[in-house]
Amino acid sequence: MGIFHRKNAAWMILLPLFFCAVAPIVAMAQVAWVQGFDAALQQAAREKKFIILDISATW
């Protein structure tokens, strides 16, 4: 019975780790990034969707 519990414990740890590793890859495959702000505004208005801005600085 000890081996059975060890196998279940391993699956309970490895399965969530696998999904955490694969889920971002699948999500990124569904994102179509737009480089220009004006083009993004036009596309969002056409599709009636929101815009997410990714702004960063190195200071």
PDB file of N, CA and C in Angstrom:
ATOM      1  N   MET A   1       0.819  -1.203   0.000  1.00  0.00           N
ATOM      2  CA  MET A   1       0.000   0.000   0.000  1.00  0.00           C
ATOM      3  C   MET A   1       0.860   1.265   0.000  1.00  0.00           C
ATOM      4  N   GLY A   2       2.108   1.165   0.472  1.00  0.00           N
ATOM      5  CA  GLY A   2       2.992   2.324   0.496  1.00  0.00           C
ATOM      6  C   GLY A   2       3.363   2.796  -0.903  1.00  0.00           C
ATOM      7  N   ILE A   3       3.573   1.853  -1.820  1.00  0.00           N
ATOM      8  CA  ILE A   3       3.913   2.210  -3.198  1.00  0.00           C
ATOM      9  C   ILE A   3       2.746   2.939  -3.857  1.00  0.00           C
ATOM     10  N   PHE A   4       1.528   2.484  -3.596  1.00  0.00           N
ATOM     11  CA  PHE A   4       0.348   3.113  -4.179  1.00  0.00           C
ATOM     12  C   PHE A   4       0.239   4.573  -3.738  1.00  0.00           C
ATOM     13  N   HIS A   5       0.512   4.840  -2.483  1.00  0.00           N
ATOM     14  CA  HIS A   5       0.436   6.211  -1.985  1.00  0.00           C
ATOM     15  C   HIS A   5       1.548   7.074  -2.568  1.00  0.00           C
ATOM     16  N   ARG A   6       2.721   6.487  -2.768  1.00  0.00           N
ATOM     17  CA  ARG A   6       3.819   7.255  -3.367  1.00  0.00           C
ATOM     18  C   ARG A   6       3.512   7.624  -4.810  1.00  0.00           C
ATOM     19  N   LYS A   7       2.899   6.699  -5.560  1.00  0.00           N
ATOM     20  CA  LYS A   7       2.538   6.995  -6.951  1.00  0.00           C
ATOM     21  C   LYS A   7       1.486   8.096  -7.007  1.00  0.00           C
ATOM     22  N   ASN A   8       0.498   8.043  -6.137  1.00  0.00           N
ATOM     23  CA  ASN A   8      -0.524   9.093  -6.104  1.00  0.00           C
ATOM     24  C   ASN A   8       0.088  10.429  -5.722  1.00  0.00           C
ATOM     25  N   ALA A   9       0.994  10.427  -4.759  1.00  0.00           N
ATOM     26  CA  ALA A   9       1.642  11.670  -4.346  1.00  0.00           C
ATOM     27  C   ALA A   9       2.460  12.253  -5.486  1.00  0.00           C
ATOM     28  N   ALA A  10       3.137  11.396  -6.234  1.00  0.00           N
ATOM     29  CA  ALA A  10       3.928  11.881  -7.366  1.00  0.00           C
ATOM     30  C   ALA A  10       3.032  12.508  -8.424  1.00  0.00           C
ATOM     31  N   TRP A  11       1.910  11.875  -8.742  1.00  0.00           N
ATOM     32  CA  TRP A  11       0.980  12.427  -9.733  1.00  0.00           C
ATOM     33  C   TRP A  11       0.371  13.719  -9.249  1.00  0.00           C
ATOM     34  N   MET A  12       0.090  13.818  -7.960  1.00  0.00           N
ATOM     35  CA  MET A  12      -0.518  15.039  -7.417  1.00  0.00           C
ATOM     36  C   MET A  12       0.455  16.210  -7.487  1.00  0.00           C
ATOM     37  N   ILE A  13       1.742  15.932  -7.548  1.00  0.00           N
ATOM     38  CA  ILE A  13       2.749  16.989  -7.668  1.00  0.00           C
ATOM     39  C   ILE A  13       3.095  17.247  -9.127  1.00  0.00           C
ATOM     40  N   LEU A  14       3.292  16.192  -9.899  1.00  0.00           N
ATOM     41  CA  LEU A  14       3.754  16.352 -11.279  1.00  0.00           C
ATOM     42  C   LEU A  14       2.683  16.873 -12.222  1.00  0.00           C
ATOM     43  N   LEU A  15       1.453  16.481 -12.030  1.00  0.00           N
ATOM     44  CA  LEU A  15       0.384  16.917 -12.942  1.00  0.00           C
ATOM     45  C   LEU A  15       0.164  18.432 -12.892  1.00  0.00           C
ATOM     46  N   PRO A  16       0.032  19.063 -11.713  1.00  0.00           N
ATOM     47  CA  PRO A  16      -0.100  20.528 -11.708  1.00  0.00           C
ATOM     48  C   PRO A  16       1.129  21.232 -12.278  1.00  0.00           C
ATOM     49  N   LEU A  17       2.324  20.691 -12.017  1.00  0.00           N
ATOM     50  CA  LEU A  17       3.531  21.296 -12.583  1.00  0.00           C
ATOM     51  C   LEU A  17       3.527  21.220 -14.106  1.00  0.00           C
ATOM     52  N   PHE A  18       3.062  20.103 -14.642  1.00  0.00           N
ATOM     53  CA  PHE A  18       2.971  19.954 -16.096  1.00  0.00           C
ATOM     54  C   PHE A  18       2.011  20.989 -16.683  1.00  0.00           C
ATOM     55  N   PHE A  19       0.839  21.148 -16.065  1.00  0.00           N
ATOM     56  CA  PHE A  19      -0.130  22.120 -16.579  1.00  0.00           C
ATOM     57  C   PHE A  19       0.378  23.545 -16.445  1.00  0.00           C
ATOM     58  N   CYS A  20       1.123  23.844 -15.393  1.00  0.00           N
ATOM     59  CA  CYS A  20       1.697  25.183 -15.239  1.00  0.00           C
ATOM     60  C   CYS A  20       2.753  25.460 -16.302  1.00  0.00           C
ATOM     61  N   ALA A  21       3.419  24.426 -16.758  1.00  0.00           N
ATOM     62  CA  ALA A  21       4.434  24.594 -17.792  1.00  0.00           C
ATOM     63  C   ALA A  21       3.815  24.687 -19.183  1.00  0.00           C
ATOM     64  N   VAL A  22       2.723  23.975 -19.436  1.00  0.00           N
ATOM     65  CA  VAL A  22       2.132  23.902 -20.770  1.00  0.00           C
ATOM     66  C   VAL A  22       1.098  25.000 -21.004  1.00  0.00           C
ATOM     67  N   ALA A  23       0.367  25.393 -19.985  1.00  0.00           N
ATOM     68  CA  ALA A  23      -0.716  26.374 -20.150  1.00  0.00           C
ATOM     69  C   ALA A  23      -0.237  27.697 -20.750  1.00  0.00           C
ATOM     70  N   PRO A  24       0.888  28.283 -20.304  1.00  0.00           N
ATOM     71  CA  PRO A  24       1.327  29.538 -20.937  1.00  0.00           C
ATOM     72  C   PRO A  24       1.672  29.382 -22.406  1.00  0.00           C
ATOM     73  N   ILE A  25       2.194  28.237 -22.792  1.00  0.00           N
ATOM     74  CA  ILE A  25       2.546  28.011 -24.198  1.00  0.00           C
ATOM     75  C   ILE A  25       1.281  27.976 -25.050  1.00  0.00           C
ATOM     76  N   VAL A  26       0.260  27.303 -24.565  1.00  0.00           N
ATOM     77  CA  VAL A  26      -1.007  27.219 -25.290  1.00  0.00           C
ATOM     78  C   VAL A  26      -1.663  28.596 -25.349  1.00  0.00           C
ATOM     79  N   ALA A  27      -1.610  29.342 -24.254  1.00  0.00           N
ATOM     80  CA  ALA A  27      -2.212  30.677 -24.226  1.00  0.00           C
ATOM     81  C   ALA A  27      -1.504  31.621 -25.196  1.00  0.00           C
ATOM     82  N   MET A  28      -0.183  31.557 -25.262  1.00  0.00           N
ATOM     83  CA  MET A  28       0.557  32.437 -26.170  1.00  0.00           C
ATOM     84  C   MET A  28       0.263  32.121 -27.629  1.00  0.00           C
ATOM     85  N   ALA A  29      -0.062  30.893 -27.924  1.00  0.00           N
ATOM     86  CA  ALA A  29      -0.378  30.515 -29.293  1.00  0.00           C
ATOM     87  C   ALA A  29      -1.681  31.161 -29.757  1.00  0.00           C
ATOM     88  N   GLN A  30      -2.523  31.580 -28.819  1.00  0.00           N
ATOM     89  CA  GLN A  30      -3.815  32.161 -29.162  1.00  0.00           C
ATOM     90  C   GLN A  30      -3.785  33.680 -29.211  1.00  0.00           C
ATOM     91  N   VAL A  31      -2.664  34.312 -28.885  1.00  0.00           N
ATOM     92  CA  VAL A  31      -2.565  35.772 -28.841  1.00  0.00           C
ATOM     93  C   VAL A  31      -1.990  36.266 -30.161  1.00  0.00           C
ATOM     94  N   ALA A  32      -2.671  37.231 -30.766  1.00  0.00           N
ATOM     95  CA  ALA A  32      -2.170  37.877 -31.977  1.00  0.00           C
ATOM     96  C   ALA A  32      -1.775  39.307 -31.600  1.00  0.00           C
ATOM     97  N   TRP A  33      -0.479  39.526 -31.398  1.00  0.00           N
ATOM     98  CA  TRP A  33      -0.009  40.835 -30.962  1.00  0.00           C
ATOM     99  C   TRP A  33      -0.062  41.836 -32.109  1.00  0.00           C
ATOM    100  N   VAL A  34      -0.420  43.073 -31.783  1.00  0.00           N
ATOM    101  CA  VAL A  34      -0.451  44.161 -32.757  1.00  0.00           C
ATOM    102  C   VAL A  34       0.629  45.150 -32.347  1.00  0.00           C
ATOM    103  N   GLN A  35       1.503  45.536 -33.269  1.00  0.00           N
ATOM    104  CA  GLN A  35       2.647  46.378 -32.936  1.00  0.00           C
ATOM    105  C   GLN A  35       2.308  47.863 -32.864  1.00  0.00           C
ATOM    106  N   GLY A  36       1.443  48.357 -33.712  1.00  0.00           N
ATOM    107  CA  GLY A  36       1.136  49.785 -33.730  1.00  0.00           C
ATOM    108  C   GLY A  36      -0.088  50.122 -32.898  1.00  0.00           C
ATOM    109  N   PHE A  37      -0.018  51.221 -32.142  1.00  0.00           N
ATOM    110  CA  PHE A  37      -1.118  51.615 -31.272  1.00  0.00           C
ATOM    111  C   PHE A  37      -2.366  51.971 -32.085  1.00  0.00           C
ATOM    112  N   ASP A  38      -2.184  52.710 -33.175  1.00  0.00           N
ATOM    113  CA  ASP A  38      -3.335  53.085 -34.005  1.00  0.00           C
ATOM    114  C   ASP A  38      -4.006  51.862 -34.623  1.00  0.00           C
ATOM    115  N   ALA A  39      -3.194  50.909 -35.065  1.00  0.00           N
ATOM    116  CA  ALA A  39      -3.747  49.679 -35.632  1.00  0.00           C
ATOM    117  C   ALA A  39      -4.496  48.895 -34.563  1.00  0.00           C
ATOM    118  N   ALA A  40      -3.966  48.895 -33.345  1.00  0.00           N
ATOM    119  CA  ALA A  40      -4.640  48.197 -32.243  1.00  0.00           C
ATOM    120  C   ALA A  40      -5.968  48.856 -31.908  1.00  0.00           C
ATOM    121  N   LEU A  41      -6.016  50.178 -31.901  1.00  0.00           N
ATOM    122  CA  LEU A  41      -7.266  50.891 -31.632  1.00  0.00           C
ATOM    123  C   LEU A  41      -8.320  50.574 -32.692  1.00  0.00           C
ATOM    124  N   GLN A  42      -7.907  50.576 -33.943  1.00  0.00           N
ATOM    125  CA  GLN A  42      -8.848  50.269 -35.025  1.00  0.00           C
ATOM    126  C   GLN A  42      -9.361  48.837 -34.932  1.00  0.00           C
ATOM    127  N   GLN A  43      -8.470  47.896 -34.659  1.00  0.00           N
ATOM    128  CA  GLN A  43      -8.877  46.498 -34.545  1.00  0.00           C
ATOM    129  C   GLN A  43      -9.800  46.298 -33.347  1.00  0.00           C
ATOM    130  N   ALA A  44      -9.493  46.931 -32.228  1.00  0.00           N
ATOM    131  CA  ALA A  44     -10.331  46.790 -31.033  1.00  0.00           C
ATOM    132  C   ALA A  44     -11.717  47.378 -31.266  1.00  0.00           C
ATOM    133  N   ALA A  45     -11.786  48.497 -31.955  1.00  0.00           N
ATOM    134  CA  ALA A  45     -13.082  49.096 -32.250  1.00  0.00           C
ATOM    135  C   ALA A  45     -13.892  48.207 -33.193  1.00  0.00           C
ATOM    136  N   ARG A  46     -13.212  47.628 -34.173  1.00  0.00           N
ATOM    137  CA  ARG A  46     -13.878  46.742 -35.123  1.00  0.00           C
ATOM    138  C   ARG A  46     -14.426  45.497 -34.435  1.00  0.00           C
ATOM    139  N   GLU A  47     -13.646  44.920 -33.521  1.00  0.00           N
ATOM    140  CA  GLU A  47     -14.032  43.669 -32.870  1.00  0.00           C
ATOM    141  C   GLU A  47     -14.746  43.883 -31.535  1.00  0.00           C
ATOM    142  N   LYS A  48     -14.907  45.165 -31.146  1.00  0.00           N
ATOM    143  CA  LYS A  48     -15.551  45.515 -29.864  1.00  0.00           C
ATOM    144  C   LYS A  48     -14.870  44.794 -28.700  1.00  0.00           C
ATOM    145  N   LYS A  49     -13.533  44.944 -28.633  1.00  0.00           N
ATOM    146  CA  LYS A  49     -12.731  44.320 -27.580  1.00  0.00           C
ATOM    147  C   LYS A  49     -11.888  45.377 -26.876  1.00  0.00           C
ATOM    148  N   PHE A  50     -11.331  44.981 -25.735  1.00  0.00           N
ATOM    149  CA  PHE A  50     -10.458  45.859 -24.973  1.00  0.00           C
ATOM    150  C   PHE A  50      -9.033  45.777 -25.504  1.00  0.00           C
ATOM    151  N   ILE A  51      -8.214  46.754 -25.095  1.00  0.00           N
ATOM    152  CA  ILE A  51      -6.799  46.774 -25.454  1.00  0.00           C
ATOM    153  C   ILE A  51      -5.992  46.611 -24.176  1.00  0.00           C
ATOM    154  N   ILE A  52      -4.980  45.775 -24.219  1.00  0.00           N
ATOM    155  CA  ILE A  52      -4.050  45.613 -23.104  1.00  0.00           C
ATOM    156  C   ILE A  52      -2.720  46.209 -23.532  1.00  0.00           C
ATOM    157  N   LEU A  53      -2.235  47.182 -22.761  1.00  0.00           N
ATOM    158  CA  LEU A  53      -0.957  47.809 -23.063  1.00  0.00           C
ATOM    159  C   LEU A  53       0.127  47.190 -22.197  1.00  0.00           C
ATOM    160  N   ASP A  54       1.239  46.877 -22.803  1.00  0.00           N
ATOM    161  CA  ASP A  54       2.409  46.368 -22.076  1.00  0.00           C
ATOM    162  C   ASP A  54       3.485  47.428 -22.164  1.00  0.00           C
ATOM    163  N   ILE A  55       3.619  48.209 -21.094  1.00  0.00           N
ATOM    164  CA  ILE A  55       4.577  49.319 -21.064  1.00  0.00           C
ATOM    165  C   ILE A  55       5.636  48.997 -20.027  1.00  0.00           C
ATOM    166  N   SER A  56       6.905  49.209 -20.379  1.00  0.00           N
ATOM    167  CA  SER A  56       7.979  48.951 -19.433  1.00  0.00           C
ATOM    168  C   SER A  56       9.062  50.003 -19.587  1.00  0.00           C
ATOM    169  N   ALA A  57       9.893  50.092 -18.562  1.00  0.00           N
ATOM    170  CA  ALA A  57      11.038  51.009 -18.583  1.00  0.00           C
ATOM    171  C   ALA A  57      12.224  50.311 -17.941  1.00  0.00           C
ATOM    172  N   THR A  58      13.426  50.752 -18.267  1.00  0.00           N
ATOM    173  CA  THR A  58      14.623  50.122 -17.725  1.00  0.00           C
ATOM    174  C   THR A  58      15.260  50.960 -16.629  1.00  0.00           C
ATOM    175  N   TRP A  59      14.567  51.949 -16.092  1.00  0.00           N
ATOM    176  CA  TRP A  59      15.172  52.756 -15.037  1.00  0.00           C
ATOM    177  C   TRP A  59      14.646  52.331 -13.774  1.00  0.00           C
TER     178      TRP A  59
END
